[in-house]
mmCIF file of C-alpha atoms and ligand atoms in Angstrom:
data_model
loop_
_atom_site.group_PDB
_atom_site.id
_atom_site.type_symbol
_atom_site.label_atom_id
_atom_site.label_comp_id
_atom_site.label_asym_id
_atom_site.label_seq_id
_atom_site.Cartn_x
_atom_site.Cartn_y
_atom_site.Cartn_z
ATOM 1 C CA UNK A 1 9.276 -12.169 -17.685
ATOM 2 C CA UNK A 2 5.525 -12.476 -17.035
ATOM 3 C CA UNK A 3 6.314 -13.497 -13.435
ATOM 4 C CA UNK A 4 7.647 -9.961 -12.926
ATOM 5 C CA UNK A 5 4.785 -8.183 -14.710
ATOM 6 C CA UNK A 6 1.900 -10.148 -13.185
ATOM 7 C CA UNK A 7 2.019 -8.596 -9.674
ATOM 8 C CA UNK A 8 1.847 -5.169 -11.313
ATOM 9 C CA UNK A 9 -1.176 -6.147 -13.410
ATOM 10 C CA UNK A 10 -2.868 -7.904 -10.469
ATOM 11 C CA UNK A 11 -2.415 -4.718 -8.440
ATOM 12 C CA UNK A 12 -4.804 -2.971 -10.832
ATOM 13 C CA UNK A 13 -8.568 -3.427 -10.994
ATOM 14 C CA UNK A 14 -9.144 -6.372 -13.365
ATOM 15 C CA UNK A 15 -10.627 -4.503 -16.325
ATOM 16 C CA UNK A 16 -8.014 -1.732 -16.091
ATOM 17 C CA UNK A 17 -5.297 -4.396 -16.059
ATOM 18 C CA UNK A 18 -6.873 -5.908 -19.176
ATOM 19 C CA UNK A 19 -6.774 -2.566 -21.030
ATOM 20 C CA UNK A 20 -3.266 -1.755 -19.752
ATOM 21 C CA UNK A 21 -2.004 -5.218 -20.735
ATOM 22 C CA UNK A 22 -3.331 -4.889 -24.279
ATOM 23 C CA UNK A 23 -1.912 -1.361 -24.661
ATOM 24 C CA UNK A 24 1.496 -2.580 -23.459
ATOM 25 C CA UNK A 25 1.393 -5.485 -25.909
ATOM 26 C CA UNK A 26 0.667 -3.084 -28.773
ATOM 27 C CA UNK A 27 3.536 -0.823 -27.680
ATOM 28 C CA UNK A 28 6.020 -3.702 -27.440
ATOM 29 C CA UNK A 29 4.872 -4.985 -30.810
ATOM 30 C CA UNK A 30 5.120 -1.508 -32.364
ATOM 31 C CA UNK A 31 8.723 -1.269 -31.127
ATOM 32 C CA UNK A 32 9.493 -4.726 -32.531
ATOM 33 C CA UNK A 33 10.061 -6.029 -29.001
ATOM 34 C CA UNK A 34 7.400 -8.777 -28.728
ATOM 35 C CA UNK A 35 10.182 -11.317 -28.372
ATOM 36 C CA UNK A 36 11.007 -9.847 -24.945
ATOM 37 C CA UNK A 37 7.908 -11.706 -23.759
ATOM 38 C CA UNK A 38 9.564 -15.037 -24.551
ATOM 39 C CA UNK A 39 10.424 -17.239 -27.513
ATOM 40 C CA UNK A 40 7.712 -17.959 -30.080
ATOM 41 C CA UNK A 41 6.571 -21.581 -30.230
ATOM 42 C CA UNK A 42 8.220 -23.794 -32.821
ATOM 43 C CA UNK A 43 5.855 -24.403 -35.778
ATOM 44 C CA UNK A 44 3.580 -27.416 -35.504
ATOM 45 C CA UNK A 45 1.308 -27.238 -38.573
ATOM 46 C CA UNK A 46 -2.173 -28.585 -37.961
ATOM 47 C CA UNK A 47 -5.090 -28.919 -40.396
ATOM 48 C CA UNK A 48 -8.746 -28.455 -39.498
ATOM 49 C CA UNK A 49 -11.876 -27.301 -41.386
ATOM 50 C CA UNK A 50 -9.825 -26.990 -44.550
ATOM 51 C CA UNK A 51 -7.429 -24.471 -42.955
ATOM 52 C CA UNK A 52 -3.779 -24.884 -42.015
ATOM 53 C CA UNK A 53 -2.825 -23.594 -38.569
ATOM 54 C CA UNK A 54 0.887 -22.921 -37.798
ATOM 55 C CA UNK A 55 0.205 -24.540 -34.419
ATOM 56 C CA UNK A 56 -2.966 -25.829 -32.735
ATOM 57 C CA UNK A 57 -3.077 -23.312 -29.839
ATOM 58 C CA UNK A 58 -5.308 -20.293 -30.328
ATOM 59 C CA UNK A 59 -6.599 -17.281 -28.448
ATOM 60 C CA UNK A 60 -10.224 -17.688 -27.318
ATOM 61 C CA UNK A 61 -12.851 -15.040 -28.051
ATOM 62 C CA UNK A 62 -13.465 -12.117 -25.714
ATOM 63 C CA UNK A 63 -9.984 -10.767 -25.109
ATOM 64 C CA UNK A 64 -9.951 -8.643 -28.265
ATOM 65 C CA UNK A 65 -13.636 -7.885 -28.792
ATOM 66 C CA UNK A 66 -13.071 -5.293 -31.540
ATOM 67 C CA UNK A 67 -10.139 -6.860 -33.355
ATOM 68 C CA UNK A 68 -7.971 -3.902 -32.407
ATOM 69 C CA UNK A 69 -4.873 -5.868 -31.297
ATOM 70 C CA UNK A 70 -4.621 -8.654 -33.852
ATOM 71 C CA UNK A 71 -1.027 -7.991 -34.993
ATOM 72 C CA UNK A 72 0.316 -7.887 -31.428
ATOM 73 C CA UNK A 73 -1.618 -11.017 -30.421
ATOM 74 C CA UNK A 74 -0.323 -13.053 -33.364
ATOM 75 C CA UNK A 75 3.191 -11.899 -32.467
ATOM 76 C CA UNK A 76 2.848 -13.813 -29.168
ATOM 77 C CA UNK A 77 2.885 -17.034 -31.189
ATOM 78 C CA UNK A 78 -0.765 -18.063 -31.301
ATOM 79 C CA UNK A 79 -1.607 -20.501 -34.090
ATOM 80 C CA UNK A 80 -4.905 -18.675 -34.536
ATOM 81 C CA UNK A 81 -6.690 -15.720 -33.001
ATOM 82 C CA UNK A 82 -10.436 -15.392 -32.485
ATOM 83 C CA UNK A 83 -11.763 -11.849 -32.115
ATOM 84 C CA UNK A 84 -15.229 -10.722 -30.928
ATOM 85 C CA UNK A 85 -17.863 -11.372 -29.809
ATOM 86 C CA UNK A 86 -19.063 -8.594 -32.063
ATOM 87 C CA UNK A 87 -22.692 -7.454 -32.401
ATOM 88 C CA UNK A 88 -24.347 -5.491 -35.247
ATOM 89 C CA UNK A 89 -24.564 -2.239 -33.286
ATOM 90 C CA UNK A 90 -22.085 -0.930 -30.685
ATOM 91 C CA UNK A 91 -23.148 -1.539 -27.068
ATOM 92 C CA UNK A 92 -21.544 -0.623 -23.732
ATOM 93 C CA UNK A 93 -22.064 -3.945 -21.922
ATOM 94 C CA UNK A 94 -22.934 -4.206 -18.235
ATOM 95 C CA UNK A 95 -22.009 -1.582 -15.619
ATOM 96 C CA UNK A 96 -18.545 -1.900 -14.043
ATOM 97 C CA UNK A 97 -17.142 -3.654 -12.077
ATOM 98 C CA UNK A 98 -17.861 -6.687 -14.241
ATOM 99 C CA UNK A 99 -14.603 -8.661 -14.279
ATOM 100 C CA UNK A 100 -13.266 -10.380 -11.141
ATOM 101 C CA UNK A 101 -10.189 -12.462 -10.313
ATOM 102 C CA UNK A 102 -10.226 -15.556 -8.095
ATOM 103 C CA UNK A 103 -6.437 -16.022 -7.834
ATOM 104 C CA UNK A 104 -6.612 -18.956 -5.412
ATOM 105 C CA UNK A 105 -8.445 -20.886 -8.107
ATOM 106 C CA UNK A 106 -6.649 -19.378 -11.104
ATOM 107 C CA UNK A 107 -10.091 -18.336 -12.317
ATOM 108 C CA UNK A 108 -12.039 -15.294 -13.520
ATOM 109 C CA UNK A 109 -15.691 -14.333 -13.352
ATOM 110 C CA UNK A 110 -16.933 -11.945 -16.041
ATOM 111 C CA UNK A 111 -20.257 -10.376 -16.861
ATOM 112 C CA UNK A 112 -19.005 -7.979 -19.520
ATOM 113 C CA UNK A 113 -22.154 -8.477 -21.625
ATOM 114 C CA UNK A 114 -20.751 -8.198 -25.168
ATOM 115 C CA UNK A 115 -19.268 -4.713 -24.743
ATOM 116 C CA UNK A 116 -18.040 -3.879 -28.240
ATOM 117 C CA UNK A 117 -17.831 -1.108 -30.846
ATOM 118 C CA UNK A 118 -20.106 -2.870 -33.336
ATOM 119 C CA UNK A 119 -19.354 -4.885 -36.458
ATOM 120 C CA UNK A 120 -18.501 -1.905 -38.701
ATOM 121 C CA UNK A 121 -15.694 -0.841 -36.337
ATOM 122 C CA UNK A 122 -14.386 -4.408 -36.152
ATOM 123 C CA UNK A 123 -14.340 -4.663 -39.952
ATOM 124 C CA UNK A 124 -12.351 -1.411 -40.181
ATOM 125 C CA UNK A 125 -9.843 -2.731 -37.631
ATOM 126 C CA UNK A 126 -9.428 -6.063 -39.429
ATOM 127 C CA UNK A 127 -8.867 -4.280 -42.743
ATOM 128 C CA UNK A 128 -5.862 -2.592 -41.098
ATOM 129 C CA UNK A 129 -4.255 -5.845 -39.875
ATOM 130 C CA UNK A 130 -0.803 -6.161 -41.415
ATOM 131 C CA UNK A 131 0.285 -9.760 -40.883
ATOM 132 C CA UNK A 132 -1.911 -12.694 -40.008
ATOM 133 C CA UNK A 133 0.311 -15.184 -38.243
ATOM 134 C CA UNK A 134 -2.418 -17.804 -38.761
ATOM 135 C CA UNK A 135 -6.174 -18.053 -39.310
ATOM 136 C CA UNK A 136 -8.266 -15.212 -37.920
ATOM 137 C CA UNK A 137 -11.615 -16.246 -36.457
ATOM 138 C CA UNK A 138 -14.435 -13.738 -35.985
ATOM 139 C CA UNK A 139 -16.969 -14.518 -33.271
ATOM 140 C CA UNK A 140 -20.465 -13.073 -33.802
ATOM 141 C CA UNK A 141 -23.421 -12.473 -31.486
ATOM 142 C CA UNK A 142 -26.601 -10.489 -31.087
ATOM 143 C CA UNK A 143 -27.321 -7.135 -29.469
ATOM 144 C CA UNK A 144 -28.743 -7.205 -25.953
ATOM 145 C CA UNK A 145 -31.989 -5.500 -27.009
ATOM 146 C CA UNK A 146 -32.670 -7.853 -29.926
ATOM 147 C CA UNK A 147 -35.273 -10.436 -28.887
ATOM 148 C CA UNK A 148 -34.438 -14.095 -29.551
ATOM 149 C CA UNK A 149 -37.243 -14.279 -32.153
ATOM 150 C CA UNK A 150 -35.264 -11.926 -34.403
ATOM 151 C CA UNK A 151 -31.782 -13.018 -33.306
ATOM 152 C CA UNK A 152 -31.188 -14.584 -36.715
ATOM 153 C CA UNK A 153 -31.213 -11.092 -38.280
ATOM 154 C CA UNK A 154 -28.355 -9.955 -35.989
ATOM 155 C CA UNK A 155 -26.277 -13.068 -36.678
ATOM 156 C CA UNK A 156 -26.966 -12.813 -40.433
ATOM 157 C CA UNK A 157 -25.967 -9.153 -40.484
ATOM 158 C CA UNK A 158 -22.669 -9.914 -38.711
ATOM 159 C CA UNK A 159 -22.000 -12.989 -40.868
ATOM 160 C CA UNK A 160 -22.472 -10.983 -44.056
ATOM 161 C CA UNK A 161 -20.233 -8.135 -42.861
ATOM 162 C CA UNK A 162 -17.344 -10.299 -41.623
ATOM 163 C CA UNK A 163 -17.500 -13.073 -44.246
ATOM 164 C CA UNK A 164 -15.052 -11.515 -46.745
ATOM 165 C CA UNK A 165 -12.442 -10.908 -44.008
ATOM 166 C CA UNK A 166 -12.720 -13.941 -41.733
ATOM 167 C CA UNK A 167 -10.791 -17.200 -42.033
ATOM 168 C CA UNK A 168 -13.558 -18.776 -39.948
ATOM 169 C CA UNK A 169 -16.661 -17.469 -38.193
ATOM 170 C CA UNK A 170 -17.917 -18.580 -34.772
ATOM 171 C CA UNK A 171 -21.588 -18.353 -33.877
ATOM 172 C CA UNK A 172 -21.700 -17.584 -30.172
ATOM 173 C CA UNK A 173 -24.924 -18.783 -28.562
ATOM 174 C CA UNK A 174 -23.370 -19.633 -25.229
ATOM 175 C CA UNK A 175 -22.485 -16.465 -23.337
ATOM 176 C CA UNK A 176 -24.232 -16.404 -19.943
ATOM 177 C CA UNK A 177 -24.186 -12.589 -19.875
ATOM 178 C CA UNK A 178 -26.846 -11.791 -22.478
ATOM 179 C CA UNK A 179 -30.249 -12.712 -21.056
ATOM 180 C CA UNK A 180 -31.858 -15.606 -22.947
ATOM 181 C CA UNK A 181 -28.930 -16.136 -25.348
ATOM 182 C CA UNK A 182 -28.349 -19.714 -24.241
ATOM 183 C CA UNK A 183 -31.959 -20.578 -25.130
ATOM 184 C CA UNK A 184 -30.758 -20.481 -28.737
ATOM 185 C CA UNK A 185 -28.948 -23.755 -27.963
ATOM 186 C CA UNK A 186 -32.251 -25.580 -27.477
ATOM 187 C CA UNK A 187 -32.983 -28.074 -30.231
ATOM 188 C CA UNK A 188 -35.657 -26.233 -32.221
ATOM 189 C CA UNK A 189 -34.139 -22.754 -31.878
ATOM 190 C CA UNK A 190 -30.701 -24.148 -32.727
ATOM 191 C CA UNK A 191 -31.963 -25.890 -35.854
ATOM 192 C CA UNK A 192 -33.697 -22.724 -37.014
ATOM 193 C CA UNK A 193 -30.810 -20.333 -36.345
ATOM 194 C CA UNK A 194 -27.942 -22.518 -37.546
ATOM 195 C CA UNK A 195 -30.020 -23.707 -40.524
ATOM 196 C CA UNK A 196 -30.544 -20.093 -41.611
ATOM 197 C CA UNK A 197 -26.849 -19.293 -41.142
ATOM 198 C CA UNK A 198 -25.729 -22.406 -43.029
ATOM 199 C CA UNK A 199 -27.848 -21.345 -46.020
ATOM 200 C CA UNK A 200 -26.333 -17.863 -45.831
ATOM 201 C CA UNK A 201 -22.839 -19.383 -45.615
ATOM 202 C CA UNK A 202 -23.419 -21.302 -48.868
ATOM 203 C CA UNK A 203 -24.832 -18.201 -50.561
ATOM 204 C CA UNK A 204 -21.918 -16.025 -49.380
ATOM 205 C CA UNK A 205 -19.440 -18.708 -50.454
ATOM 206 C CA UNK A 206 -20.740 -18.490 -54.017
ATOM 207 C CA UNK A 207 -20.860 -14.681 -53.947
ATOM 208 C CA UNK A 208 -17.300 -14.190 -52.655
ATOM 209 C CA UNK A 209 -15.755 -17.229 -54.324
ATOM 210 C CA UNK A 210 -14.405 -18.571 -51.037
ATOM 211 C CA UNK A 211 -15.774 -20.939 -48.446
ATOM 212 C CA UNK A 212 -15.410 -19.637 -44.891
ATOM 213 C CA UNK A 213 -15.894 -22.351 -42.243
ATOM 214 C CA UNK A 214 -18.602 -21.733 -39.644
ATOM 215 C CA UNK A 215 -18.255 -23.019 -36.092
ATOM 216 C CA UNK A 216 -20.748 -22.985 -33.234
ATOM 217 C CA UNK A 217 -19.643 -22.312 -29.645
ATOM 218 C CA UNK A 218 -21.571 -24.029 -26.891
ATOM 219 C CA UNK A 219 -21.914 -23.745 -23.113
ATOM 220 C CA UNK A 220 -20.664 -26.207 -20.500
ATOM 221 C CA UNK A 221 -23.904 -26.037 -18.505
ATOM 222 C CA UNK A 222 -26.166 -28.183 -20.707
ATOM 223 C CA UNK A 223 -27.628 -31.482 -19.545
ATOM 224 C CA UNK A 224 -26.316 -34.626 -21.249
ATOM 225 C CA UNK A 225 -29.581 -34.862 -23.194
ATOM 226 C CA UNK A 226 -29.207 -31.290 -24.412
ATOM 227 C CA UNK A 227 -25.611 -31.915 -25.507
ATOM 228 C CA UNK A 228 -26.761 -35.013 -27.412
ATOM 229 C CA UNK A 229 -29.566 -33.039 -29.083
ATOM 230 C CA UNK A 230 -27.195 -30.188 -29.990
ATOM 231 C CA UNK A 231 -24.669 -32.685 -31.404
ATOM 232 C CA UNK A 232 -27.421 -34.238 -33.533
ATOM 233 C CA UNK A 233 -28.608 -30.880 -34.904
ATOM 234 C CA UNK A 234 -25.097 -29.564 -35.597
ATOM 235 C CA UNK A 235 -24.105 -32.805 -37.332
ATOM 236 C CA UNK A 236 -27.345 -32.795 -39.405
ATOM 237 C CA UNK A 237 -26.697 -29.232 -40.488
ATOM 238 C CA UNK A 238 -23.058 -30.066 -41.254
ATOM 239 C CA UNK A 239 -21.424 -27.192 -39.413
ATOM 240 C CA UNK A 240 -17.660 -27.045 -39.958
ATOM 241 C CA UNK A 241 -16.759 -27.349 -36.284
ATOM 242 C CA UNK A 242 -17.855 -26.897 -32.685
ATOM 243 C CA UNK A 243 -16.089 -24.965 -29.920
ATOM 244 C CA UNK A 244 -16.537 -26.440 -26.451
ATOM 245 C CA UNK A 245 -16.934 -24.506 -24.237
ATOM 246 C CA UNK A 246 -17.812 -21.020 -23.081
ATOM 247 C CA UNK A 247 -17.749 -20.046 -19.373
ATOM 248 C CA UNK A 248 -19.898 -21.724 -16.694
ATOM 249 C CA UNK A 249 -22.571 -20.325 -14.389
ATOM 250 C CA UNK A 250 -21.771 -23.079 -11.859
ATOM 251 C CA UNK A 251 -19.926 -22.079 -8.673
ATOM 252 C CA UNK A 252 -19.633 -25.548 -7.124
ATOM 253 C CA UNK A 253 -15.846 -25.706 -7.125
ATOM 254 C CA UNK A 254 -15.256 -22.115 -5.917
ATOM 255 C CA UNK A 255 -18.022 -21.745 -3.308
ATOM 256 C CA UNK A 256 -15.718 -20.605 -0.501
ATOM 257 C CA UNK A 257 -14.291 -17.672 -2.491
ATOM 258 C CA UNK A 258 -15.961 -14.347 -1.629
ATOM 259 C CA UNK A 259 -15.893 -13.388 -5.332
ATOM 260 C CA UNK A 260 -17.902 -16.504 -6.201
ATOM 261 C CA UNK A 261 -21.096 -14.589 -5.405
ATOM 262 C CA UNK A 262 -20.509 -12.305 -8.381
ATOM 263 C CA UNK A 263 -22.885 -13.012 -11.271
ATOM 264 C CA UNK A 264 -21.331 -14.011 -14.587
ATOM 265 C CA UNK A 265 -19.369 -16.727 -16.338
ATOM 266 C CA UNK A 266 -16.605 -18.558 -14.494
ATOM 267 C CA UNK A 267 -13.483 -19.455 -16.494
ATOM 268 C CA UNK A 268 -10.068 -20.909 -15.749
ATOM 269 C CA UNK A 269 -8.973 -23.944 -13.755
ATOM 270 C CA UNK A 270 -12.356 -24.760 -12.120
ATOM 271 C CA UNK A 271 -13.907 -25.034 -15.604
ATOM 272 C CA UNK A 272 -11.440 -27.599 -16.952
ATOM 273 C CA UNK A 273 -13.172 -30.874 -16.054
ATOM 274 C CA UNK A 274 -16.662 -29.673 -16.846
ATOM 275 C CA UNK A 275 -15.804 -28.311 -20.289
ATOM 276 C CA UNK A 276 -13.623 -31.331 -21.129
ATOM 277 C CA UNK A 277 -16.542 -33.639 -20.269
ATOM 278 C CA UNK A 278 -18.776 -31.768 -22.751
ATOM 279 C CA UNK A 279 -16.019 -31.938 -25.383
ATOM 280 C CA UNK A 280 -15.645 -35.702 -24.844
ATOM 281 C CA UNK A 281 -19.404 -36.231 -25.091
ATOM 282 C CA UNK A 282 -19.573 -34.222 -28.325
ATOM 283 C CA UNK A 283 -16.704 -36.247 -29.784
ATOM 284 C CA UNK A 284 -18.547 -39.512 -29.161
ATOM 285 C CA UNK A 285 -21.754 -38.067 -30.676
ATOM 286 C CA UNK A 286 -20.482 -36.244 -33.761
ATOM 287 C CA UNK A 287 -18.869 -37.546 -36.955
ATOM 288 C CA UNK A 288 -15.059 -37.483 -36.881
ATOM 289 C CA UNK A 289 -15.156 -35.271 -40.003
ATOM 290 C CA UNK A 290 -16.416 -32.378 -37.847
ATOM 291 C CA UNK A 291 -13.424 -31.067 -35.858
ATOM 292 C CA UNK A 292 -13.830 -29.818 -32.289
ATOM 293 C CA UNK A 293 -12.013 -26.973 -30.553
ATOM 294 C CA UNK A 294 -11.329 -27.537 -26.846
ATOM 295 C CA UNK A 295 -11.397 -24.483 -24.578
ATOM 296 C CA UNK A 296 -11.980 -24.036 -20.873
ATOM 297 C CA UNK A 297 -9.492 -24.221 -18.039
ATOM 298 C CA UNK A 298 -6.220 -24.803 -19.887
ATOM 299 C CA UNK A 299 -3.529 -23.617 -17.459
ATOM 300 C CA UNK A 300 -0.698 -25.946 -18.538
ATOM 301 C CA UNK A 301 0.604 -28.067 -21.391
ATOM 302 C CA UNK A 302 -0.822 -31.130 -19.656
ATOM 303 C CA UNK A 303 -4.297 -29.550 -19.725
ATOM 304 C CA UNK A 304 -3.975 -28.927 -23.469
ATOM 305 C CA UNK A 305 -3.026 -32.581 -23.955
ATOM 306 C CA UNK A 306 -6.135 -33.636 -21.993
ATOM 307 C CA UNK A 307 -8.305 -31.609 -24.395
ATOM 308 C CA UNK A 308 -6.662 -33.301 -27.384
ATOM 309 C CA UNK A 309 -7.156 -36.706 -25.742
ATOM 310 C CA UNK A 310 -10.844 -35.856 -25.253
ATOM 311 C CA UNK A 311 -11.201 -35.247 -28.983
ATOM 312 C CA UNK A 312 -10.071 -31.689 -29.722
ATOM 313 C CA UNK A 313 -8.260 -30.941 -32.982
ATOM 314 C CA UNK A 314 -7.333 -27.459 -31.745
ATOM 315 C CA UNK A 315 -7.356 -25.721 -28.354
ATOM 316 C CA UNK A 316 -7.869 -22.151 -27.186
ATOM 317 C CA UNK A 317 -6.855 -20.271 -24.046
ATOM 318 C CA UNK A 318 -7.961 -17.073 -22.343
ATOM 319 C CA UNK A 319 -7.810 -17.196 -18.525
ATOM 320 C CA UNK A 320 -4.584 -19.217 -18.649
ATOM 321 C CA UNK A 321 -2.954 -16.301 -20.430
ATOM 322 C CA UNK A 322 -3.889 -13.995 -17.522
ATOM 323 C CA UNK A 323 -2.394 -16.345 -14.923
ATOM 324 C CA UNK A 324 0.543 -17.797 -16.866
ATOM 325 C CA UNK A 325 1.417 -15.245 -19.552
ATOM 326 C CA UNK A 326 2.259 -16.017 -23.168
ATOM 327 C CA UNK A 327 4.767 -18.742 -22.181
ATOM 328 C CA UNK A 328 1.677 -20.940 -21.857
ATOM 329 C CA UNK A 329 1.275 -20.968 -25.660
ATOM 330 C CA UNK A 330 4.647 -22.624 -26.327
ATOM 331 C CA UNK A 331 4.185 -24.967 -23.363
ATOM 332 C CA UNK A 332 0.894 -26.196 -24.853
ATOM 333 C CA UNK A 333 2.355 -26.542 -28.361
ATOM 334 C CA UNK A 334 5.302 -28.592 -27.085
ATOM 335 C CA UNK A 335 3.105 -30.818 -24.889
ATOM 336 C CA UNK A 336 0.769 -31.512 -27.836
ATOM 337 C CA UNK A 337 3.746 -32.205 -30.095
ATOM 338 C CA UNK A 338 5.159 -34.701 -27.561
ATOM 339 C CA UNK A 339 1.799 -36.464 -27.306
ATOM 340 C CA UNK A 340 1.384 -36.673 -31.096
ATOM 341 C CA UNK A 341 4.901 -38.022 -31.528
ATOM 342 C CA UNK A 342 4.676 -40.404 -28.575
ATOM 343 C CA UNK A 343 2.741 -43.336 -30.115
ATOM 344 C CA UNK A 344 5.449 -43.915 -32.733
ATOM 345 C CA UNK A 345 7.894 -44.317 -29.837
ATOM 346 C CA UNK A 346 5.446 -46.668 -28.106
ATOM 347 C CA UNK A 347 5.319 -44.202 -25.279
ATOM 348 C CA UNK A 348 1.821 -42.646 -25.071
ATOM 349 C CA UNK A 349 1.471 -40.646 -21.880
ATOM 350 C CA UNK A 350 -1.052 -42.020 -19.446
ATOM 351 C CA UNK A 351 -4.114 -39.784 -19.786
HETATM 352 C C1 FMN B 1 -13.277 -11.705 -19.673
HETATM 353 C C2 FMN B 1 -13.808 -12.733 -20.611
HETATM 354 C C3 FMN B 1 -14.574 -12.341 -21.717
HETATM 355 C C4 FMN B 1 -15.069 -13.297 -22.593
HETATM 356 N N1 FMN B 1 -15.786 -12.889 -23.686
HETATM 357 C C5 FMN B 1 -16.212 -13.809 -24.586
HETATM 358 C C6 FMN B 1 -16.885 -13.406 -25.765
HETATM 359 O O1 FMN B 1 -17.083 -12.209 -26.023
HETATM 360 N N2 FMN B 1 -17.303 -14.369 -26.621
HETATM 361 C C7 FMN B 1 -17.085 -15.707 -26.393
HETATM 362 O O2 FMN B 1 -17.469 -16.546 -27.222
HETATM 363 N N3 FMN B 1 -16.426 -16.113 -25.287
HETATM 364 C C8 FMN B 1 -15.991 -15.207 -24.399
HETATM 365 N N4 FMN B 1 -15.308 -15.617 -23.284
HETATM 366 C C9 FMN B 1 -15.122 -17.060 -23.050
HETATM 367 C C10 FMN B 1 -13.754 -17.550 -23.521
HETATM 368 O O3 FMN B 1 -13.615 -17.389 -24.921
HETATM 369 C C11 FMN B 1 -13.575 -19.042 -23.144
HETATM 370 O O4 FMN B 1 -14.541 -19.812 -23.845
HETATM 371 C C12 FMN B 1 -13.728 -19.297 -21.662
HETATM 372 O O5 FMN B 1 -13.180 -18.254 -20.899
HETATM 373 C C13 FMN B 1 -13.081 -20.605 -21.228
HETATM 374 O O6 FMN B 1 -11.701 -20.604 -21.496
HETATM 375 P P1 FMN B 1 -10.574 -20.237 -20.392
HETATM 376 O O7 FMN B 1 -10.875 -21.060 -19.172
HETATM 377 O O8 FMN B 1 -9.272 -20.571 -21.067
HETATM 378 O O9 FMN B 1 -10.716 -18.789 -20.123
HETATM 379 C C14 FMN B 1 -14.811 -14.680 -22.373
HETATM 380 C C15 FMN B 1 -14.045 -15.062 -21.282
HETATM 381 C C16 FMN B 1 -13.543 -14.124 -20.403
HETATM 382 C C17 FMN B 1 -12.713 -14.579 -19.234
#
């Protein structure tokens, strides 16, 4: 089905296709026709951070920034959906065009810049969600005009607003499209910010009588030393999980594409090895009790299996959905199921 729709979507400017695609999904869902897009994956319950996921394949942040399409996205069969990044106040993001396709590489470059309607609008949307097909993650960030010195206030504000509604919260300090944001990943800044948020998480847990796991999402462009330092800080502070990774600013593998000169974060196939290497490094440096989410470049079931082999407990997709459609979700679930069941048959695939 998606094979027929894709040429139509790819005929539109990328951001228009994005909006049109989401509107169409909502319409199909409203008519009860989501199943036209393909069969839903068979359940494959998976536990992580104290939550049960109907399957381990989720939607990565950024596709539904305002949480306005949650019902329709769950209907595609995702085991979890992460909405956001949301900021305290609404902001328009960067001027258009700001989203580019590199079809030869099955990749995207985006410099959206946290365009979103603000956390109050997201909360209103989430309150209207009818059925959660699995855990709902809410990814939080800071406004563009908030200096890093007061970034903790933005993150705290968002954490407090979304805490009662979220099944987990992701602290995004890894987007390349908000100037200086990635500096929050440096050891001292990271310890300060995540330390403050961990205290708030405990306080909010007591206030609301429920513990909402908090994850931190990191970039693929850190040096090995920086990854080791981040792993140390995040383990010390006992975060509930880490998401590896966001998009890359590297263009090494797509240099010959004319679009590669566009500023922004590169996602999709060319990101796979780089983000998996960061995931693997984190897994060797962090206690097993802290689960990792693998994201970056999953375009097939085999890619999802590679993330699990590198230490992921769950995976997420975004760009793969654009190039492969929602059939990718079931393909990943089945490939992960086969890998998990393989050892008992003495038949572990060669990774
Ligand atoms: C258009 C676009 C917008 C994105 N926006 C966000 C965002 O708001 N917050 C975030 O944490 N990640 C964002 N991401 C990053 C994705 O969540 C994901 O980490 C990254 O794209 C790598 O996965 P993929 O190769 O499967 O796309 C965005 C990615 C794309 C392509």
